[in-house]
Coordinates of C-alpha atoms and ligand atoms in Angstrom, one line a residue:
M146 CA -7.9 48.2 51.4
S147 CA -11.0 50.2 51.0
T148 CA -13.4 47.6 49.6
T149 CA -16.4 47.0 51.8
V150 CA -16.2 44.4 54.4
T151 CA -18.6 41.5 53.2
E152 CA -17.1 39.0 55.9
G153 CA -16.5 40.0 59.3
L154 CA -14.8 38.4 62.3
L155 CA -16.7 35.9 64.5
I156 CA -16.2 36.9 68.2
A157 CA -18.7 36.3 71.0
G158 CA -21.3 35.2 68.6
E159 CA -21.0 38.5 66.5
R160 CA -19.9 38.9 62.9
G161 CA -18.1 42.6 63.0
E162 CA -15.2 44.6 61.7
A163 CA -11.8 44.4 63.2
A164 CA -10.9 46.8 65.6
E165 CA -8.2 48.5 63.4
G166 CA -10.7 48.4 60.6
R167 CA -8.6 46.7 58.3
S168 CA -9.6 44.2 55.8
F169 CA -8.0 41.8 53.1
E170 CA -9.2 40.3 49.8
V171 CA -9.7 36.6 49.0
L172 CA -9.5 35.4 45.5
N173 CA -11.1 32.8 43.5
P174 CA -8.1 30.5 42.4
A175 CA -9.8 29.3 39.4
T176 CA -10.2 32.7 37.8
G177 CA -7.8 34.7 39.8
T178 CA -10.6 36.9 40.5
H179 CA -11.9 38.8 43.7
L180 CA -14.2 36.4 45.9
A181 CA -14.6 38.2 49.3
T182 CA -13.3 40.8 51.3
V183 CA -12.5 39.6 54.8
A184 CA -12.0 41.7 58.2
E185 CA -8.4 41.2 58.9
A186 CA -8.0 40.7 62.6
G187 CA -5.2 42.2 64.8
V188 CA -3.9 41.7 68.4
E189 CA -6.8 43.6 69.9
D190 CA -9.4 41.0 68.2
V191 CA -7.1 38.1 69.4
N192 CA -7.4 39.4 72.9
R193 CA -11.1 39.9 72.5
A194 CA -11.6 36.8 71.3
V195 CA -9.8 34.8 74.2
A196 CA -12.0 36.8 76.5
A197 CA -14.9 35.6 74.8
A198 CA -14.0 32.5 74.8
V199 CA -13.0 32.4 78.9
T200 CA -16.3 33.7 79.4
A201 CA -18.1 31.1 77.4
Y202 CA -15.9 28.5 79.1
Q203 CA -17.6 29.1 82.5
Q204 CA -20.8 27.8 81.0
W205 CA -19.7 25.3 78.2
G206 CA -16.9 23.7 80.2
A207 CA -19.5 23.4 83.3
L208 CA -21.9 21.1 81.5
S209 CA -22.2 17.5 81.6
P210 CA -20.6 15.6 78.6
V211 CA -24.0 14.2 78.0
T212 CA -25.6 17.5 77.3
R213 CA -22.6 18.8 75.3
G214 CA -23.0 15.7 73.1
R215 CA -26.7 16.5 72.3
T216 CA -25.8 20.1 71.3
M217 CA -23.0 18.7 69.2
H218 CA -25.5 16.4 67.5
R219 CA -27.9 19.7 66.8
F220 CA -24.8 21.3 65.3
A221 CA -23.9 18.5 63.0
N222 CA -27.4 18.0 62.0
L223 CA -27.3 21.9 60.9
V224 CA -24.0 21.3 59.1
E225 CA -25.6 18.5 57.3
E226 CA -28.3 20.8 56.3
H227 CA -26.0 23.4 54.9
A228 CA -23.5 20.9 53.6
E229 CA -24.1 22.2 49.8
Q230 CA -23.4 25.7 50.7
L231 CA -20.4 25.1 52.7
A232 CA -19.2 22.6 50.1
L233 CA -19.5 25.3 47.5
L234 CA -17.7 28.2 49.6
E235 CA -15.0 25.4 49.9
C236 CA -14.9 24.8 46.2
R237 CA -14.7 28.4 45.3
N238 CA -12.1 29.3 47.9
V239 CA -10.0 26.7 47.5
G240 CA -10.6 25.7 43.9
M241 CA -11.2 22.0 45.4
P242 CA -13.6 20.0 42.9
I243 CA -17.1 20.1 44.0
S244 CA -16.9 16.3 44.1
D245 CA -14.1 16.3 46.6
A246 CA -15.5 19.2 48.6
R247 CA -18.8 17.3 48.8
G248 CA -16.9 14.3 50.3
Q249 CA -14.9 16.7 52.6
L250 CA -18.4 17.8 54.1
S251 CA -19.5 14.4 54.7
M252 CA -16.6 13.5 56.6
I253 CA -16.8 16.8 58.5
I254 CA -20.7 15.6 59.6
D255 CA -19.2 12.3 60.5
V256 CA -16.5 13.8 62.7
I257 CA -18.9 16.2 64.8
R258 CA -21.2 13.1 65.2
Y259 CA -18.3 10.9 66.4
Y260 CA -17.2 13.2 69.0
A261 CA -20.8 14.0 69.9
G262 CA -21.3 10.2 70.9
A263 CA -17.8 10.0 72.3
V264 CA -17.8 12.6 74.7
D265 CA -19.7 10.6 77.4
K266 CA -17.7 7.4 76.7
F267 CA -14.2 9.0 77.5
F268 CA -14.0 9.1 81.5
G269 CA -11.5 8.4 84.3
N270 CA -10.8 5.2 86.4
T271 CA -10.9 4.4 90.1
V272 CA -7.2 3.2 90.9
P273 CA -5.8 0.6 93.4
V274 CA -3.2 2.2 95.6
E275 CA -1.6 1.4 98.8
R276 CA -3.5 3.5 101.3
E277 CA -7.0 3.3 102.3
G278 CA -9.6 5.3 100.4
V279 CA -10.6 5.7 96.9
A280 CA -8.1 7.0 94.0
M281 CA -9.6 8.1 90.9
T282 CA -9.2 10.0 87.8
F283 CA -11.1 12.6 86.1
R284 CA -11.1 13.8 82.2
E285 CA -11.4 17.8 82.4
P286 CA -11.6 20.4 79.7
I287 CA -8.2 22.3 79.2
G288 CA -9.9 25.4 79.0
V289 CA -9.6 28.2 75.7
V290 CA -7.9 26.3 72.9
G291 CA -6.2 28.2 70.4
L292 CA -6.4 26.6 66.7
I293 CA -4.2 27.6 63.5
T294 CA -5.0 25.8 60.5
P295 CA -3.7 26.0 56.9
W296 CA -5.5 26.6 53.5
N297 CA -5.2 23.1 51.7
F298 CA -8.3 21.6 53.5
P299 CA -9.6 24.3 55.2
L300 CA -13.0 23.3 56.8
N301 CA -11.9 19.6 57.2
I302 CA -8.6 20.3 59.4
A303 CA -10.5 23.2 61.5
N304 CA -13.2 20.8 61.9
W305 CA -10.8 17.8 63.4
K306 CA -9.8 20.1 66.0
I307 CA -13.0 22.2 66.8
A308 CA -15.2 19.1 67.1
P309 CA -13.3 17.2 69.7
A310 CA -12.1 20.4 71.4
L311 CA -15.7 21.5 72.0
A312 CA -17.0 18.3 72.7
A313 CA -14.6 17.9 75.6
G314 CA -15.5 21.1 77.0
N315 CA -13.2 23.6 75.9
T316 CA -13.8 27.0 73.9
V317 CA -12.4 27.8 71.1
V318 CA -10.5 30.8 69.1
L319 CA -9.6 29.9 65.4
K320 CA -7.1 31.6 63.1
P321 CA -7.9 29.9 59.6
A322 CA -5.3 30.7 56.9
S323 CA -5.8 34.3 55.3
L324 CA -6.2 32.5 51.8
T325 CA -9.1 30.6 52.8
P326 CA -11.3 31.8 55.8
L327 CA -14.8 31.7 54.2
S328 CA -16.1 28.2 54.9
V329 CA -15.2 27.8 58.5
L330 CA -16.9 31.6 59.3
R331 CA -20.1 30.3 57.8
Y332 CA -19.6 27.0 59.9
A333 CA -18.8 28.9 63.2
E334 CA -22.2 30.9 62.8
L335 CA -24.1 27.6 62.6
A336 CA -22.3 26.5 65.9
A337 CA -24.1 29.4 67.4
E338 CA -27.3 28.6 65.9
A339 CA -27.0 25.0 67.3
G340 CA -27.1 26.4 70.7
L341 CA -23.3 26.7 71.5
P342 CA -22.7 29.6 73.9
A343 CA -21.8 33.1 72.2
G344 CA -18.0 32.9 72.4
A345 CA -17.5 29.1 72.5
L346 CA -16.2 29.4 68.7
N347 CA -14.7 32.5 67.8
V348 CA -13.0 33.1 64.3
V349 CA -10.0 35.5 63.7
P350 CA -8.8 35.8 59.9
G351 CA -5.7 37.4 60.0
P352 CA -1.8 37.3 59.6
G353 CA 0.0 34.5 60.9
G354 CA 2.6 36.4 62.5
T355 CA 0.6 38.8 64.2
V356 CA -2.9 37.0 65.1
G357 CA -1.4 33.5 65.2
G358 CA 1.6 34.8 67.3
A359 CA -1.0 36.6 69.7
L360 CA -2.7 33.4 70.2
V361 CA 0.2 31.5 70.9
A362 CA 1.7 34.1 73.3
H363 CA -1.5 34.3 75.3
P364 CA -1.7 33.4 78.8
D365 CA -5.3 32.6 78.9
V366 CA -4.8 30.0 76.1
G367 CA -4.2 26.5 77.6
K368 CA -3.6 24.7 74.5
I369 CA -2.3 25.3 70.7
G370 CA -3.6 23.1 67.9
F371 CA -1.5 23.7 64.7
T372 CA -1.4 22.4 61.3
G373 CA 0.8 23.9 58.7
S374 CA 4.4 23.7 57.9
T375 CA 7.2 21.9 60.0
E376 CA 9.0 25.4 59.9
V377 CA 6.1 27.6 61.2
G378 CA 5.4 24.6 63.7
A379 CA 8.6 24.7 65.3
G380 CA 8.3 28.2 66.0
I381 CA 5.0 27.8 67.5
A382 CA 6.3 24.9 69.6
R383 CA 9.1 27.2 70.9
A384 CA 6.6 30.3 71.5
A385 CA 4.4 28.1 73.3
A386 CA 6.9 26.9 75.4
A387 CA 6.9 30.2 77.4
T388 CA 3.4 29.7 78.9
I389 CA 3.9 26.0 79.0
K390 CA 0.9 25.4 77.0
R391 CA -0.1 22.2 75.7
V392 CA 0.8 21.8 71.7
T393 CA -0.4 19.6 69.0
L394 CA 1.0 19.9 65.7
E395 CA 0.2 18.4 62.4
L396 CA 3.2 19.2 60.1
G397 CA 4.5 18.5 56.5
G398 CA 5.2 15.1 54.9
K399 CA 7.3 13.9 51.9
S400 CA 5.4 10.3 51.9
A401 CA 6.2 7.1 50.1
C402 CA 4.5 5.1 47.8
V403 CA 6.5 1.8 47.6
V404 CA 5.6 -0.7 45.0
F405 CA 7.1 -4.2 45.1
E406 CA 7.1 -6.4 42.0
D407 CA 4.4 -8.8 43.1
A408 CA 1.8 -6.1 43.3
D409 CA -1.0 -5.4 41.1
I410 CA 0.6 -3.2 39.0
E411 CA -2.4 -2.5 36.7
K412 CA -4.4 -1.4 39.9
V413 CA -1.6 0.5 41.4
G414 CA -0.9 2.3 38.1
A415 CA -5.0 3.1 38.0
L416 CA -5.0 4.2 41.6
A417 CA -2.2 5.5 43.0
P418 CA -1.6 8.9 41.1
F419 CA -4.7 10.0 43.2
A420 CA -2.6 9.8 46.2
V421 CA -0.4 12.3 45.2
F422 CA -2.8 14.6 42.6
E423 CA -5.8 14.9 44.5
N424 CA -6.4 18.5 45.7
C425 CA -3.6 19.2 43.1
G426 CA -1.2 17.8 45.3
Q427 CA -1.9 20.3 48.0
D428 CA -2.3 17.6 50.7
C429 CA 0.0 16.7 53.5
C430 CA -0.3 13.3 52.9
A431 CA 0.5 13.4 49.1
R432 CA 2.5 10.2 48.6
S433 CA 4.9 12.3 46.4
R434 CA 8.1 9.8 46.1
L435 CA 6.8 6.8 44.2
I436 CA 9.6 4.1 45.5
V437 CA 9.1 1.2 42.7
Q438 CA 11.1 -2.1 42.5
R439 CA 13.3 -1.5 39.4
S440 CA 11.9 -5.1 37.9
V441 CA 8.4 -3.3 37.5
K442 CA 9.4 0.1 37.0
D443 CA 8.9 0.8 33.3
E444 CA 5.4 -0.8 33.3
L445 CA 4.3 0.9 36.2
V446 CA 5.5 4.5 35.2
E447 CA 4.0 4.0 31.8
R448 CA 0.7 3.1 33.5
Y449 CA 1.0 5.6 36.2
A450 CA 1.7 8.4 33.7
A451 CA -1.3 7.4 31.3
T452 CA -3.4 7.7 34.5
T453 CA -1.9 10.9 35.1
A454 CA -2.3 12.6 31.9
A455 CA -5.9 11.5 31.7
I456 CA -7.0 13.3 34.9
R457 CA -9.6 15.8 34.2
V458 CA -7.9 19.2 35.0
G459 CA -10.5 21.7 35.2
M460 CA -12.9 24.1 36.7
P461 CA -13.9 23.5 40.3
E462 CA -17.4 23.7 39.9
L463 CA -18.0 21.0 37.0
P464 CA -18.9 17.7 38.5
E465 CA -16.5 15.9 36.1
T466 CA -13.5 17.8 37.3
Q467 CA -10.9 15.6 39.2
V468 CA -8.1 18.6 39.8
G469 CA -8.7 22.1 40.0
P470 CA -6.2 24.9 40.2
M471 CA -3.4 25.5 42.6
I472 CA -4.6 27.9 45.7
S473 CA -2.4 30.9 44.3
A474 CA -0.1 32.3 41.9
G475 CA 2.7 32.3 44.3
Q476 CA 2.3 28.5 45.2
R477 CA 2.3 27.6 41.6
D478 CA 5.5 29.8 40.9
T479 CA 7.0 27.7 43.8
V480 CA 5.8 24.4 42.5
E481 CA 7.1 25.4 39.0
G482 CA 10.8 26.3 40.5
Y483 CA 10.7 22.9 42.1
I484 CA 10.1 21.2 38.6
A485 CA 12.8 23.3 37.0
T486 CA 15.4 22.3 40.0
G487 CA 14.5 18.7 39.5
L488 CA 15.3 19.0 35.7
A489 CA 18.4 20.7 36.6
E490 CA 19.6 17.9 39.1
G491 CA 19.0 15.4 36.5
A492 CA 15.6 14.5 36.5
R493 CA 13.3 14.2 33.4
I494 CA 9.4 14.8 33.0
V495 CA 7.5 12.1 31.7
T496 CA 4.2 14.0 31.7
G497 CA 2.6 17.5 32.9
G498 CA 4.0 19.9 34.6
D499 CA 2.7 22.7 32.0
R500 CA -0.1 25.2 32.6
P501 CA -3.0 24.3 30.5
G502 CA -3.9 27.5 29.2
G503 CA -7.3 27.9 27.3
D504 CA -10.3 28.5 29.3
L505 CA -8.0 28.0 32.1
E506 CA -5.5 30.3 31.6
S507 CA -6.4 33.1 34.3
G508 CA -6.8 30.4 37.0
F509 CA -3.7 29.0 39.0
F510 CA -3.9 25.7 37.0
L511 CA -0.5 23.3 36.7
R512 CA -1.0 19.9 35.3
P513 CA 0.1 17.0 37.5
A514 CA 3.7 16.0 36.8
V515 CA 5.8 12.7 37.2
L516 CA 9.4 13.1 37.3
E517 CA 11.6 10.1 36.4
D518 CA 15.5 9.6 37.2
V519 CA 15.4 10.9 40.4
T520 CA 17.6 9.9 43.2
N521 CA 16.1 10.3 46.9
Q522 CA 19.1 12.9 47.4
M523 CA 17.7 15.2 44.8
T524 CA 15.6 18.7 46.0
V525 CA 12.3 17.3 44.6
A526 CA 12.6 14.1 46.7
R527 CA 13.8 15.7 49.9
E528 CA 11.7 18.7 50.3
E529 CA 7.8 19.1 50.6
I530 CA 6.8 20.7 47.4
F531 CA 3.1 20.8 48.1
G532 CA 2.0 20.5 44.6
P533 CA 1.0 18.2 41.9
V534 CA 4.7 16.4 41.3
V535 CA 5.5 12.9 42.0
S536 CA 9.2 11.5 41.8
V537 CA 10.0 8.0 40.7
I538 CA 12.7 6.4 42.5
P539 CA 13.7 2.9 41.8
F540 CA 14.9 0.1 44.2
D541 CA 16.2 -3.2 43.8
T542 CA 15.8 -5.1 47.6
E543 CA 13.4 -4.7 50.4
E544 CA 15.8 -3.5 52.7
Q545 CA 16.9 -0.6 50.1
A546 CA 13.0 0.1 49.7
I547 CA 12.7 0.6 53.5
A548 CA 15.7 2.6 53.7
I549 CA 14.5 5.1 50.8
A550 CA 11.3 5.3 52.4
N551 CA 12.9 6.1 55.8
D552 CA 15.3 8.3 54.4
T553 CA 13.4 11.8 55.2
P554 CA 13.0 14.2 58.0
Y555 CA 9.3 13.5 57.8
G556 CA 7.1 10.7 58.6
L557 CA 3.4 11.4 58.0
S558 CA 1.8 8.9 55.4
G559 CA 2.3 6.6 52.9
S560 CA 1.2 3.5 50.7
L561 CA 2.6 0.0 50.4
W562 CA 1.7 -2.4 47.6
T563 CA 2.7 -5.8 47.6
R564 CA 0.7 -9.3 47.8
D565 CA 2.9 -10.8 49.9
G566 CA 1.1 -10.8 53.4
A567 CA 4.1 -11.5 55.6
R568 CA 5.9 -8.5 53.6
Q569 CA 2.9 -6.1 54.1
L570 CA 3.7 -6.5 57.8
R571 CA 7.2 -6.7 58.0
V572 CA 7.4 -3.4 55.8
A573 CA 4.5 -1.7 57.3
R574 CA 6.1 -2.3 60.7
A575 CA 9.7 -0.9 59.4
M576 CA 8.2 2.1 57.8
R577 CA 8.5 5.3 60.1
T578 CA 5.5 7.2 59.5
G579 CA 2.2 7.8 61.5
V580 CA -0.3 6.8 58.7
L581 CA 0.0 3.8 56.2
G582 CA -2.3 2.4 53.5
V583 CA -1.5 -1.3 52.4
N584 CA -3.0 -2.1 48.8
T585 CA -4.9 1.2 48.8
N586 CA -4.7 4.9 48.9
S587 CA -6.8 5.2 52.3
S588 CA -5.4 5.8 55.4
V589 CA -7.6 8.1 57.0
F590 CA -10.5 7.0 59.0
V591 CA -12.7 9.0 61.6
Q592 CA -11.9 6.4 64.1
M593 CA -8.3 6.1 63.6
P594 CA -5.4 8.1 64.8
F595 CA -3.8 10.2 62.4
G596 CA -0.6 12.0 63.1
G597 CA 3.1 12.3 62.2
Y598 CA 6.3 10.8 63.2
K599 CA 9.6 12.8 63.1
Q600 CA 9.4 16.1 61.8
S601 CA 5.9 15.5 60.9
G602 CA 4.1 16.4 63.9
V603 CA 3.4 15.6 67.6
G604 CA 0.2 14.3 68.9
K605 CA -2.7 12.5 67.1
E606 CA -6.2 13.9 65.5
L607 CA -9.2 12.1 65.1
G608 CA -10.3 9.0 67.1
M609 CA -10.3 8.7 70.9
H610 CA -6.9 10.0 70.8
A611 CA -8.1 13.7 70.1
L612 CA -9.9 13.9 73.2
E613 CA -7.1 12.9 75.2
H614 CA -5.3 15.9 73.7
N615 CA -8.1 18.1 74.4
T616 CA -8.0 17.1 78.3
E617 CA -6.4 17.2 81.5
L618 CA -6.3 14.1 83.5
K619 CA -6.8 14.8 87.3
S620 CA -5.9 12.5 90.1
V621 CA -7.9 12.8 93.3
F622 CA -7.7 10.5 96.4
I623 CA -10.2 10.3 99.2
S624 CA -9.0 8.9 102.4
T625 CA -11.1 6.9 104.3
E626 CA -8.3 6.2 107.0
Ligands
NAD800 P1 1.6 27.6 57.1 O1 2.6 27.1 58.2 O2 2.6 28.6 56.4 O3 0.4 28.3 57.8 C1 -0.4 27.7 58.6 C2 -1.1 28.6 59.4 O4 -0.2 29.2 60.2 C3 -1.7 29.6 58.7 O5 -2.9 29.7 59.3 C4 -0.7 30.8 59.0 O6 -1.5 32.1 58.7 C5 -0.2 30.4 60.2 N1 0.8 31.0 60.7 C6 2.1 31.4 59.8 N2 3.1 32.0 60.3 C7 2.7 31.9 61.9 C8 3.4 32.4 63.2 N3 4.4 32.7 63.1 N4 2.8 32.2 64.1 C9 1.5 31.7 64.2 N5 0.9 31.2 63.0 C10 1.5 31.4 62.0 O7 1.4 26.5 55.9 P2 0.4 26.7 54.9 O8 1.2 26.9 53.6 O9 -0.8 27.4 55.1 O10 -0.3 25.2 54.7 C11 0.6 24.0 54.1 C12 1.5 23.2 55.0 O11 0.5 22.5 55.9 C13 2.0 21.9 54.5 O12 3.4 21.9 54.9 C14 1.5 20.6 54.7 O13 2.1 19.6 54.8 C15 1.3 21.3 56.1 N6 -0.2 20.4 56.2 C16 0.0 19.6 57.4 C17 -1.4 18.4 57.5 C18 -1.2 17.5 58.6 O14 -2.2 17.0 59.1 N7 0.1 17.0 59.0 C19 -2.6 19.0 56.9 C20 -2.6 20.0 55.9 C21 -1.3 20.6 55.7

């Protein structure tokens, strides 16, 4: 591309062009028009970024956790001061409704503050052993951490990884998704302003295969934190094995919303659609299988579809918009393809699945779709669609509900709706999923571990668990014999 570069890479605290001078275009998905031109990193840039991170680590990793925590607090304050700017970038680049983008920023600030405060409360032990002396453990940073992130919640997901990695004393090279690099580039500038050493946080947008691949292969990178599809995650795990890197993977999902006949059906119908259609269904936690007891299925489908049809699909910058466009024309084509496959396999559309047209014609909009008459063996129930589509699957008994919910290679998130307390606990324990909300859509909290079972991932984000995954545990024995 020959357009002027407006957004440079961030390496060693400096924004600049890529070594090979390449760049790529980023679109506004609500209009399909040009939003920015971004420098496209290559292997040489990854090598420069890792070298900068190695240098910065000498300084940052040697600081006491207390001192690092203070700098992280300054970083959180700066992100808070720039929250509206960052939310607007996210809104324009992802097509995320501005109200959602503001909510994301609020979590981002909370997460940075959590790790700023947590890092001096996370330490080793003294351990009784059979010899005379002192045996003790230390939590130490890993060194350089390479992060690779997706486009659906670009800044929030990057921050879930960056904040604990930095607080623990590591330095970072991040490869954001090419579709959505803008917010994290600005955020990383604020980290430098907050007093993190130049090179503590480097950002190298570029193609997954080359830039991500170079990061995964680099011998000076000690850990890879990845969020994205299961297929790419599996490839990363294989490649990282060559240098025995630590790896955490947050991958795809096909989560269940299980509704029993004793649930508050009115409440489920009013709330549960938002556990699928938020961010236009582009959510790893989307409860895209609505598994409902047959005796209340018709009532729930009617209520659920009415809520879905009333969702305000619109331009993301408008405060009343609840669902914006999909990220790209290609992603919308994929989702429309899934709907067509569902219909061909016997499903029926209750509502949605069409393009809204009118003022929204040129953006990548798609109305949220509810599919009925689905079995758990159909393609729409087995594969992660990553778009605004829910499949309704009926059951008769509790055992069936659990079997259907668990009959998937994934195990990321889920919801369970029932007023029976014993059943809440029984079914919650039986569901093979990493995260579950009972009688609510909410299941993600700053303080709680987040991560998948089965092919939805390895390792946990958030809470104190993220610090475990960002540190090495050293054992030292001092003999007094
Ligand atoms: P993706 O796997 O296509 O890409 C994710 C990142 O990996 C991008 O930055 C991409 O450029 C990079 N990449 C691609 N090929 C690579 C390679 N060979 N080596 C190294 N890096 C490579 O995923 P996506 O389309 O950006 O995001 C959607 C997927 O992410 C969905 O499957 C979704 O479920 C998943 N996701 C999971 C979570 C979670 O926390 N579990 C959160 C959000 C998204």
